[in-house]
Amino acid sequence: MHSVAVLLAISMSLLLAALPAVAAPAAQALLQASDRARGGGLPGIVWEIHLESREAQRVLEPQRLAVRAVDDASVAETLEPARFRGSKILQVGRNMWLTKPGLAKPIAISPRQRMSGQAANGDIAATHYAADYEAEWAGEQELAGEACHLLELTARHKRCTYDRIRYWISQARSVGVQAQFYSLSGKLLKTARFDYEHEIVFEGRRIPFVSRMVIQDALTEAETVMRYLGVQVRPVQAAEFDLGQLQ
Amino acid sequence: MIAARRIVALGLGLLLLAGVSVGAWPEVPESWQGSGDGMLYAYSQRSVLAHQSVLNPDNRIARLPETATTAEVRGQLALERDDLRVFLRPIATAGYYRQDQACWDEQELYLSQWQARLRPTPTVSLAAGRELLNWGPGQFRSPSSPLYFDNGRSNPVRELSGVDLLKLAWTPDAHNSLLVAWLSGSGHAGAQEPPRWRGTWLAKGERRAESWAGSIVLAQQPRRETFLGAYGQWSASDAWLLYGEAGSGTVQDLLHSPPDPEQPWSLQPESPRRTSLLLGAAYTLTNGQSLSAEYLCYGHGYSRGEAAAYFARAEAAAALAPADRVHALGLALRAAPDLLGRHYLHLIWQNSLLAGEGYWRLMYSHSLDDGSGEAALYLERPLSGRLSVFLMGVLNRGGTQAEFGRLIDHGLMLGCKLAIP
């Protein structure tokens, strides 16, 4: 009887120990599937982003960007406003450069610059949360009447724009519907909501694709609306990310 | 020399082979796309010349304009298909200048840059044109570049012109690239100067890793020693960017200034090999502003004794006959090293280049050899989505026998730029 109880206790302990190991891959798989709807895990993505922002009552001038991205490399070219036309931000890993027509040479900028501007560089490029963040399943929650998985994401490396993210993934659609972005100190920086009115074909399957992202700053009254247009899933040549060929 | 050409030719062949073996175009529909835009600049500048300049007495040698009003259109035209791209950057400029009682005007239309590029495979591109082969993270100067030691970053309004070249680039992935170029001339600058870069071979390999990037440069000019250059940058943290550039080579037609002022100047067709090094660090604040500090050790600059002798000879030229004086001081200005001294500090404080409300930059360059310095402020403010106004002020200190005070005391530029269409 005693040995049966010991065996039972050991089995229970092993089961309990194994539980997080089962949950973690599931969380990571959820994340990977949701990434595709935001450009991650694809052979390459090309899109145009329209940004409209306001700070309290002040409406900022709208921006239009053409973005090409593959894995950890992206290049964002400004189309509007006209005075910035042709400016490009290149990011490869954590390295970032800025160039524009007439500039003597590309300027190396620090990773912190990716947080500047109306939307962070991490917001305008494709999303690779599955590669960039460690996911932990934190339960189920209903959001605007939709059942969601809640994941806690922790940055795997320094190139990540945010240190920690709380991410709500729709159970029915497998897409991220809301994210809260936190700093290393645990301070809430921004909240983002996502709409998926586009559709792309990937590996023979039609999947919903992000069409709109609304970012609300947690520290100020600023709000940015990003609309994604002209989405194309296609390979992007490596030369697009070659500093010597940015012209 | 012949061996170097063979190596470069072999490299070209290998690049082509590598590209052909790697590349297979995805099925993408081809269609031509054209774009055209530009920027109209209008600015006026006033320079107060150094009083009693030793090198430019009464502005009779350099003949620098005291006021200049310039209108300039800088165009940007591109026509491209997936594998072919033609790009033009024409510049039309008209200037009105005044120096003492003399006035004159100049007009010019030229191609600052152009390129016809073919990508026969996804990883290889072949290009002919006029390009800026300018690189490296240094702001003050770029010792890793054999072509653009003065990288043009000290004056945000100035635009550099490219060099004429044929270029082959291999980019197997986003993290690695290799280019080989043959220079056929000095570009627009070559129209006024001897074609210094004709026949130069250049090879450059670059690696862009996770948090660092680096490059090695090799350039071989006909009948000159090989130039070796390298640069690197490291994003040490979100806020810190550390970087460096180095170059080793010779300079053509450099004025040799013996430390003994009794000995005359002499023009060296090719200077001895010297090495230059720049080390820099930039810190970005949470508000997007950044602070940068750079130290440059310039190998071709004069020692303190040589610099003192340089100015002593210029002072002694006052006793020469007018024609001899013009010749001697003209040579002293034209053939002096790009920087007179060897040790420099350059500081920059600027707001984010991505800021929508405008851009400003405060710069200070300091010669650690003679103590002279140059402070410069650039301000740009948008008035609309197309129109911006800008201001640039420069203030030199150190006197007429020092690096930064020798020609201009201070200057001010005011202007506007309008995006077209």
XYZ file of C-alpha atoms in Angstrom:
668
model
C 0.000 0.000 0.000
C 2.827 2.269 0.994
C 4.746 1.558 -2.243
C 1.603 2.282 -4.302
C 1.255 5.647 -2.571
C 4.927 6.439 -3.292
C 4.498 5.445 -6.938
C 1.375 7.601 -7.175
C 3.169 10.551 -5.612
C 6.119 10.186 -8.016
C 3.766 9.906 -11.001
C 1.852 13.003 -9.884
C 5.118 14.927 -9.441
C 6.314 13.908 -12.904
C 2.996 14.932 -14.425
C 3.071 18.291 -12.671
C 6.674 18.853 -13.756
C 5.778 17.985 -17.324
C 2.776 20.377 -17.477
C 4.702 23.605 -18.278
C 6.705 21.679 -20.888
C 3.450 20.787 -22.625
C 1.976 24.275 -22.319
C 5.086 26.087 -23.618
C 5.175 24.525 -27.098
C 1.444 25.096 -27.421
C 1.894 28.758 -26.575
C 4.756 29.005 -29.040
C 2.693 27.317 -31.758
C -0.185 29.740 -31.141
C 2.268 32.591 -31.473
C 3.799 31.220 -34.665
C 0.397 30.870 -36.305
C -0.603 34.397 -35.294
C 2.690 35.825 -36.634
C 1.780 34.853 -40.191
C -1.222 37.161 -40.075
C 1.219 39.994 -39.335
C 3.900 39.091 -41.880
C 6.104 36.791 -39.789
C 7.360 33.403 -40.963
C 6.728 34.324 -44.585
C 9.351 34.262 -47.373
C 9.116 38.039 -47.595
C 6.532 40.750 -47.224
C 5.997 44.016 -49.055
C 3.395 46.513 -47.918
C 2.528 50.157 -47.681
C 1.643 51.685 -44.341
C -0.447 54.801 -43.808
C 0.084 56.371 -40.410
C -2.260 58.879 -38.833
C -1.395 60.155 -35.390
C -2.588 62.626 -32.828
C -1.121 63.845 -29.579
C -4.014 64.880 -27.332
C -5.928 67.354 -29.536
C -3.034 67.955 -31.969
C -3.249 66.016 -35.214
C 0.194 65.184 -36.639
C 0.890 65.161 -40.350
C 0.091 61.782 -41.931
C 2.888 59.502 -43.104
C 3.095 56.920 -45.838
C 5.782 54.238 -45.789
C 6.752 51.457 -48.186
C 8.094 48.501 -46.219
C 9.972 45.414 -47.380
C 10.952 42.782 -44.843
C 12.414 39.299 -44.502
C 13.315 37.675 -41.190
C 15.352 40.160 -39.125
C 15.935 42.582 -42.005
C 13.627 45.387 -43.064
C 13.749 48.589 -45.025
C 11.111 51.291 -44.630
C 11.002 54.055 -47.219
C 9.091 57.274 -46.598
C 6.649 58.243 -49.361
C 4.908 61.074 -47.511
C 5.315 63.774 -46.270
C 6.977 64.980 -49.445
C 9.899 66.641 -47.672
C 11.015 63.236 -46.328
C 10.333 61.374 -49.581
C 12.989 58.774 -50.346
C 14.285 58.579 -46.748
C 14.981 54.992 -45.769
C 15.539 53.206 -42.494
C 17.390 49.944 -42.852
C 17.436 47.453 -40.013
C 19.485 44.255 -40.068
C 19.470 42.549 -36.675
C 20.016 45.354 -34.175
C 21.956 47.464 -36.675
C 20.089 50.453 -38.029
C 20.924 53.060 -40.634
C 19.129 56.073 -42.006
C 19.628 57.461 -45.481
C 17.851 59.954 -47.722
C 18.405 61.467 -51.173
C 21.368 63.788 -51.173
C 22.735 62.547 -47.879
C 26.488 62.044 -48.117
C 26.280 58.516 -46.707
C 23.998 56.324 -44.606
C 24.023 57.302 -40.941
C 24.354 54.583 -38.341
C 21.794 55.051 -35.564
C 21.406 53.291 -32.247
C 18.659 50.713 -31.596
C 16.901 53.191 -29.296
C 15.980 55.221 -32.379
C 13.619 52.443 -33.401
C 11.400 53.571 -30.518
C 11.264 57.150 -31.810
C 8.673 58.558 -34.130
C 4.971 57.909 -34.368
C 5.380 54.149 -34.592
C 8.381 52.097 -33.578
C 10.352 50.364 -36.285
C 9.265 47.117 -34.669
C 5.646 48.061 -35.383
C 6.056 48.807 -39.077
C 8.161 45.762 -39.979
C 6.842 42.203 -40.086
C 6.143 40.562 -36.739
C 8.347 37.674 -35.638
C 7.154 37.240 -32.079
C 7.659 33.441 -32.202
C 11.360 33.923 -32.961
C 11.891 37.012 -30.834
C 9.888 36.198 -27.694
C 9.478 33.333 -25.250
C 5.750 32.669 -24.897
C 3.925 31.465 -21.820
C 0.207 30.681 -21.822
C -1.485 32.812 -19.136
C -5.103 31.729 -19.483
C -8.202 32.518 -21.471
C -9.990 35.855 -21.643
C -12.855 37.263 -23.600
C -12.116 40.407 -25.562
C -14.946 42.305 -27.263
C -17.030 39.146 -27.154
C -14.296 36.983 -28.672
C -12.660 34.121 -26.762
C -8.881 34.626 -26.646
C -5.722 32.951 -25.405
C -3.637 35.308 -23.301
C 0.115 34.884 -23.746
C 2.918 36.476 -21.745
C 5.859 37.156 -24.071
C 9.390 37.804 -22.837
C 12.110 39.097 -25.174
C 14.706 36.496 -26.161
C 17.296 39.035 -27.354
C 18.205 42.672 -27.258
C 17.008 43.510 -30.762
C 13.385 43.159 -29.673
C 11.619 46.488 -29.649
C 9.784 45.690 -26.387
C 10.955 43.775 -23.344
C 7.620 42.177 -22.474
C 4.281 41.846 -24.245
C 0.852 40.635 -23.127
C -0.759 39.259 -26.251
C -4.370 38.228 -26.824
C -4.832 35.688 -29.636
C -8.295 34.891 -30.979
C -9.107 31.220 -30.416
C -11.306 31.022 -33.513
C -9.161 33.023 -35.952
C -5.599 32.385 -34.592
C -4.701 36.070 -34.936
C -3.439 38.562 -32.367
C -6.241 40.978 -31.523
C -4.646 43.032 -28.759
C -1.166 43.606 -27.341
C 0.185 45.490 -24.371
C 3.829 46.483 -24.602
C 5.946 46.845 -21.462
C 9.403 48.203 -20.676
C 12.086 46.246 -18.807
C 11.002 47.921 -15.574
C 7.460 46.620 -16.095
C 5.964 49.960 -17.144
C 3.125 49.774 -19.681
C 4.253 51.713 -22.780
C 1.541 51.140 -25.372
C -1.582 49.171 -26.123
C -2.348 48.023 -29.656
C -5.471 46.603 -31.272
C -5.471 44.804 -34.611
C -8.016 44.343 -37.424
C -7.710 41.662 -40.105
C -9.716 42.585 -43.181
C -7.064 41.429 -45.670
C -6.494 37.884 -46.785
C -3.359 36.273 -48.205
C -2.639 32.874 -49.687
C 0.231 31.069 -48.031
C 1.161 27.450 -48.751
C -2.167 26.998 -50.533
C -4.221 28.233 -47.588
C -6.094 31.500 -47.287
C -5.278 33.233 -44.024
C -6.518 36.530 -42.607
C -3.995 39.335 -42.725
C -3.585 42.505 -40.693
C -5.250 45.575 -42.176
C -5.210 48.045 -39.298
C -3.344 48.579 -36.056
C -4.329 51.213 -33.503
C -1.599 52.088 -31.012
C -2.411 54.005 -27.850
C 0.405 55.447 -25.796
C 0.018 54.543 -22.135
C 1.988 57.527 -20.883
C 0.428 60.293 -22.984
C -2.806 60.820 -24.888
C -1.123 59.981 -28.186
C -2.772 57.585 -30.620
C -1.502 56.233 -33.946
C -3.587 54.426 -36.530
C -1.645 52.302 -39.015
C -3.380 51.005 -42.120
C -1.702 48.285 -44.159
C -2.218 48.454 -47.920
C -0.957 46.655 -51.022
C 0.159 43.597 -49.083
C 2.254 41.192 -51.154
C 3.804 37.964 -49.939
C 6.881 37.478 -52.106
C 10.628 36.994 -51.782
C 12.573 40.197 -51.246
C 16.074 40.296 -52.698
C 18.898 40.422 -50.177
C 20.333 43.408 -52.070
C 17.415 45.464 -50.729
C 19.123 45.222 -47.342
C 22.614 45.937 -48.653
C 23.820 49.253 -47.288
C 25.832 49.880 -50.454
C 22.767 49.536 -52.678
C 20.239 51.585 -50.766
C 20.266 54.371 -53.354
C 50.067 45.932 -59.725
C 49.431 43.347 -62.437
C 48.939 40.760 -59.723
C 46.356 42.976 -58.037
C 44.444 43.327 -61.320
C 44.516 39.582 -61.817
C 43.146 39.056 -58.317
C 40.349 41.543 -58.948
C 39.572 39.963 -62.345
C 39.472 36.544 -60.709
C 37.199 37.952 -58.020
C 34.853 39.340 -60.683
C 34.693 35.964 -62.386
C 34.009 34.149 -59.135
C 31.292 36.629 -58.211
C 29.533 36.113 -61.516
C 29.800 32.357 -61.200
C 28.546 32.446 -57.611
C 25.617 34.615 -58.582
C 24.681 32.471 -61.544
C 24.899 29.280 -59.514
C 22.857 30.677 -56.615
C 20.365 32.686 -58.556
C 17.125 31.654 -60.083
C 14.507 34.319 -60.479
C 11.144 33.775 -58.873
C 8.215 34.065 -61.233
C 7.352 37.701 -60.782
C 5.552 39.707 -63.439
C 7.706 42.407 -64.925
C 6.488 45.932 -65.430
C 8.233 49.265 -65.718
C 7.714 51.753 -62.948
C 8.843 55.333 -63.092
C 9.174 57.981 -60.432
C 10.374 61.529 -60.403
C 10.657 64.148 -57.693
C 13.093 66.653 -56.384
C 13.894 69.392 -53.948
C 14.220 73.082 -54.696
C 16.752 74.870 -52.519
C 17.094 78.617 -52.172
C 19.626 79.963 -49.728
C 21.796 82.912 -49.025
C 25.005 82.893 -47.090
C 27.344 85.464 -45.735
C 30.905 84.739 -44.657
C 33.069 87.073 -42.644
C 36.605 86.306 -43.698
C 39.468 86.082 -41.244
C 40.974 89.500 -40.651
C 44.613 89.689 -41.784
C 44.693 86.102 -42.947
C 48.255 84.898 -43.480
C 47.266 82.397 -46.144
C 44.678 84.546 -47.890
C 45.743 88.199 -47.478
C 42.894 90.530 -48.470
C 41.192 87.490 -50.006
C 43.495 87.735 -53.030
C 44.434 84.037 -53.061
C 41.334 81.984 -52.274
C 38.925 84.648 -53.608
C 36.148 83.444 -51.361
C 32.745 85.044 -51.920
C 31.587 87.103 -48.961
C 27.955 86.722 -49.900
C 26.354 84.098 -52.078
C 22.748 83.572 -53.100
C 21.966 80.215 -54.631
C 18.940 78.539 -56.174
C 19.259 74.855 -56.823
C 17.033 72.051 -58.038
C 18.114 68.561 -57.030
C 16.146 66.027 -58.994
C 15.598 62.318 -58.474
C 14.408 60.279 -61.454
C 14.095 56.523 -61.565
C 12.794 53.991 -64.032
C 12.814 50.393 -62.926
C 11.734 46.889 -63.570
C 12.475 43.927 -61.354
C 15.912 43.303 -62.807
C 16.775 46.657 -64.353
C 16.928 50.139 -62.893
C 17.975 53.475 -64.280
C 18.446 56.297 -61.825
C 19.428 59.932 -62.395
C 20.156 62.710 -59.961
C 20.459 65.895 -62.016
C 21.310 69.160 -60.324
C 20.690 72.598 -61.790
C 22.208 75.453 -59.869
C 22.369 79.206 -60.317
C 24.401 81.363 -57.966
C 25.061 85.053 -57.526
C 28.255 85.904 -55.660
C 29.893 89.014 -54.308
C 33.428 89.514 -53.125
C 34.480 93.005 -52.079
C 33.405 95.150 -55.050
C 33.274 92.304 -57.554
C 30.071 90.461 -58.433
C 29.556 87.466 -60.667
C 27.072 84.750 -61.345
C 27.386 81.090 -62.264
C 24.976 78.523 -63.669
C 25.535 74.839 -63.931
C 23.606 71.730 -64.880
C 25.167 68.361 -64.162
C 24.499 64.814 -63.078
C 25.551 64.488 -59.469
C 24.810 60.757 -59.560
C 23.383 58.307 -62.052
C 23.201 54.566 -62.359
C 22.103 51.902 -64.793
C 21.838 48.667 -62.863
C 21.082 45.155 -63.971
C 20.434 42.240 -61.638
C 21.039 39.175 -63.783
C 20.369 36.985 -60.749
C 18.766 37.756 -57.368
C 22.180 37.960 -55.711
C 24.299 39.762 -58.302
C 24.015 43.289 -59.624
C 26.021 44.968 -62.355
C 26.010 48.746 -62.479
C 27.516 51.564 -64.461
C 27.217 55.154 -63.445
C 28.276 57.902 -61.104
C 27.940 56.863 -57.488
C 28.867 57.974 -54.031
C 31.223 55.306 -52.755
C 30.992 56.766 -49.297
C 30.668 54.644 -46.192
C 31.493 54.159 -42.560
C 29.921 55.405 -39.343
C 32.318 58.383 -38.863
C 30.720 61.836 -38.962
C 33.754 64.139 -38.808
C 35.860 62.417 -41.436
C 35.951 58.937 -43.033
C 39.469 57.510 -42.942
C 38.212 54.151 -44.267
C 37.311 55.752 -47.608
C 40.022 56.388 -50.204
C 37.629 58.685 -52.098
C 35.709 60.692 -49.506
C 37.927 61.386 -46.517
C 35.863 64.566 -46.182
C 32.539 62.773 -46.051
C 30.372 65.887 -46.339
C 28.616 65.376 -43.012
C 29.865 68.649 -41.503
C 27.579 70.676 -43.801
C 24.016 69.290 -44.045
C 23.215 71.491 -47.065
C 26.166 70.374 -49.144
C 25.725 67.496 -51.585
C 28.640 65.327 -52.636
C 28.957 64.190 -56.231
C 29.703 60.592 -57.200
C 32.620 59.002 -59.035
C 32.273 57.353 -62.440
C 32.453 53.586 -62.198
C 31.533 50.097 -63.232
C 30.415 48.006 -60.284
C 29.698 44.393 -59.573
C 28.021 43.546 -56.278
C 27.252 40.180 -54.776
C 24.753 40.026 -51.917
C 24.092 36.373 -51.032
C 21.914 37.360 -48.053
C 20.951 40.344 -45.923
C 24.058 39.933 -43.780
C 26.882 39.775 -46.324
C 27.906 41.686 -49.417
C 30.907 42.076 -51.631
C 31.523 44.665 -54.296
C 34.200 45.160 -56.887
C 34.375 48.441 -58.781
C 36.497 49.958 -61.495
C 36.600 53.736 -61.499
C 36.747 55.477 -64.830
C 36.913 59.011 -63.484
C 36.300 61.457 -60.690
C 32.734 62.273 -61.711
C 31.502 65.852 -61.758
C 34.471 66.946 -59.643
C 36.717 65.560 -62.387
C 35.427 68.196 -64.793
C 37.352 70.812 -62.839
C 40.242 68.724 -61.565
C 42.582 66.123 -63.049
C 40.803 62.726 -63.206
C 42.516 61.389 -60.088
C 40.635 58.144 -59.779
C 40.755 56.917 -63.377
C 41.814 53.283 -63.537
C 41.340 52.616 -59.798
C 40.181 49.168 -58.715
C 38.227 48.897 -55.514
C 36.996 45.884 -53.549
C 34.852 46.009 -50.418
C 33.411 43.250 -48.288
C 30.789 43.933 -45.634
C 29.262 41.863 -42.851
C 26.097 42.963 -41.056
C 25.707 40.668 -38.075
C 23.193 40.664 -35.216
C 24.530 43.655 -33.289
C 27.623 44.715 -35.215
C 28.585 45.535 -38.758
C 32.002 45.791 -40.320
C 33.753 46.174 -43.619
C 37.165 45.865 -45.244
C 38.147 48.025 -48.196
C 40.952 47.618 -50.704
C 41.717 50.168 -53.429
C 44.424 50.127 -56.052
C 45.098 53.276 -58.027
C 47.471 53.005 -61.030
C 51.103 53.467 -60.030
C 50.145 54.066 -56.409
C 50.422 52.053 -53.240
C 47.382 49.996 -52.268
C 44.883 51.672 -49.936
C 43.613 49.538 -47.051
C 40.587 50.580 -45.053
C 38.218 49.114 -42.488
C 35.328 50.203 -40.318
C 33.082 48.676 -37.734
C 30.158 49.566 -35.503
C 28.710 47.839 -32.493
C 25.305 48.443 -30.913
C 26.562 47.848 -27.404
C 23.130 48.500 -25.899
C 19.871 50.119 -26.942
C 21.414 53.531 -26.266
C 25.117 53.079 -27.063
C 26.631 52.834 -30.500
C 30.405 52.393 -30.609
C 32.309 52.653 -33.860
C 35.636 53.077 -35.549
C 37.211 53.627 -38.930
C 40.786 53.234 -40.128
C 42.657 53.683 -43.371
C 46.210 53.334 -44.569
C 47.433 54.779 -47.842
C 49.210 57.580 -49.628
C 48.072 60.997 -50.840
C 48.725 62.406 -54.290
C 50.306 65.860 -54.730
C 50.677 66.623 -51.045
C 52.500 69.676 -49.773
C 55.488 68.657 -47.695
C 56.279 71.150 -44.959
C 59.678 70.540 -43.311
C 59.745 71.632 -39.646
C 62.592 74.030 -40.444
C 60.894 77.165 -41.861
C 64.084 78.044 -43.700
C 63.569 75.071 -45.969
C 61.072 75.559 -48.796
C 57.779 73.798 -49.350
C 57.860 70.917 -51.770
C 55.118 69.053 -53.598
C 55.214 65.284 -53.158
C 53.703 63.423 -56.144
C 52.921 60.641 -53.688
C 53.255 61.028 -49.948
C 54.665 58.279 -47.724
C 52.117 55.738 -46.482
C 50.309 56.923 -43.369
C 47.520 55.485 -41.242
C 44.503 57.380 -39.918
C 42.126 56.228 -37.223
C 38.754 57.463 -36.000
C 37.067 56.218 -32.842
C 33.543 57.262 -31.934
C 30.730 56.714 -29.479
C 27.107 57.843 -29.672
C 24.551 57.796 -26.859
C 20.845 58.160 -27.603
C 18.628 59.661 -24.902
C 15.095 58.428 -24.323
C 13.730 61.572 -26.033
C 15.545 60.593 -29.248
C 18.331 63.170 -28.944
C 21.856 61.808 -29.300
C 25.312 62.835 -28.150
C 28.346 61.740 -30.141
C 32.066 62.128 -29.570
C 34.736 61.244 -32.107
C 38.510 61.286 -31.937
C 40.525 61.354 -35.150
C 44.217 60.660 -35.517
C 45.078 61.847 -39.023
C 48.317 60.349 -40.301
C 48.829 62.776 -43.182
C 48.493 65.871 -40.994
C 51.445 68.006 -39.973
C 53.220 67.680 -36.678
C 53.134 70.818 -34.518
C 56.581 71.801 -35.853
C 55.546 71.225 -39.456
C 52.328 73.203 -38.989
C 54.204 76.092 -37.372
C 56.680 76.079 -40.277
C 53.754 75.998 -42.729
C 52.346 79.244 -41.324
C 55.841 80.778 -40.951
C 56.487 80.233 -44.665
C 53.092 81.702 -45.504
C 53.951 84.766 -43.424
C 57.343 85.052 -45.133
C 55.629 84.952 -48.530
C 54.493 88.531 -47.875
C 58.006 89.627 -48.803
C 57.862 87.941 -52.222
C 56.993 89.612 -55.489
C 53.189 89.634 -56.017
C 53.196 86.877 -58.650
C 55.486 84.642 -56.563
C 53.388 85.278 -53.482
C 50.177 84.281 -55.257
C 51.869 81.132 -56.519
C 53.330 80.187 -53.130
C 50.164 80.819 -51.129
C 48.004 79.219 -53.808
C 50.109 76.092 -53.505
C 49.918 76.244 -49.706
C 46.136 76.329 -49.828
C 45.608 73.879 -52.657
C 48.077 71.140 -51.752
C 47.925 71.199 -47.955
C 46.635 68.036 -46.256
C 42.840 67.792 -45.849
C 43.404 68.556 -42.197
C 46.508 70.447 -41.105
C 46.990 68.699 -37.762
C 47.003 65.150 -36.508
C 44.658 64.996 -33.524
C 41.035 66.111 -33.499
C 37.973 65.892 -31.333
C 34.494 66.204 -32.829
C 31.339 66.522 -30.725
C 27.738 66.376 -31.925
C 24.471 66.972 -30.124
C 21.412 66.468 -32.279
C 17.773 65.592 -32.065
C 16.273 62.555 -33.729
C 16.654 62.421 -37.461
C 13.180 60.909 -37.483
C 11.535 63.764 -35.591
C 8.615 65.251 -37.480
C 8.793 68.660 -35.803
C 12.200 69.523 -37.273
C 15.845 68.714 -36.994
C 18.711 70.462 -35.270
C 22.367 69.644 -34.861
C 25.108 71.313 -32.868
C 28.680 70.382 -33.808
C 32.064 71.342 -32.445
C 35.369 70.359 -34.053
C 38.530 70.925 -32.075
C 42.165 70.617 -33.103
C 44.101 69.122 -30.230
C 47.318 70.325 -31.899
C 46.763 74.068 -32.176
C 43.707 74.507 -29.934
C 41.565 76.028 -32.683
C 37.960 75.024 -33.134
C 34.825 75.351 -35.190
C 31.309 75.459 -33.762
C 28.404 74.928 -36.136
C 24.665 74.934 -35.625
C 22.112 73.618 -38.117
C 18.384 74.149 -37.620
C 15.606 72.934 -39.861
C 11.925 73.561 -39.279
C 9.062 72.310 -41.433
C 6.390 74.821 -42.407
C 4.275 72.273 -44.258
C 4.544 68.775 -45.686
C 6.658 70.207 -48.541
C 8.330 73.334 -47.255
C 11.095 73.691 -44.673
C 13.289 76.584 -43.639
C 16.825 76.113 -42.423
C 19.631 78.046 -40.847
C 23.286 77.218 -40.454
C 25.798 79.226 -38.473
C 29.533 78.624 -38.231
C 31.919 80.240 -35.778
C 35.659 79.632 -35.921
C 38.156 80.380 -33.216
C 41.911 80.079 -32.898
C 43.350 82.927 -34.984
C 44.724 83.177 -38.479
C 47.673 80.857 -37.826
C 45.566 77.927 -36.750
C 43.561 75.265 -38.530
C 40.006 76.532 -38.153
C 40.620 80.281 -38.030
C 42.907 80.634 -41.023
C 40.331 81.628 -43.667
C 36.851 82.322 -42.287
C 35.937 83.930 -38.995
C 32.230 83.195 -39.018
C 29.387 82.618 -41.434
C 25.631 82.390 -41.604
C 23.349 80.655 -44.085
C 19.576 81.039 -44.333
C 17.432 79.141 -46.749
C 14.396 77.132 -47.549
C 13.715 73.923 -49.400
C 10.604 72.842 -51.174
C 9.761 69.295 -52.191
C 8.575 69.065 -55.791
C 6.160 68.067 -57.209
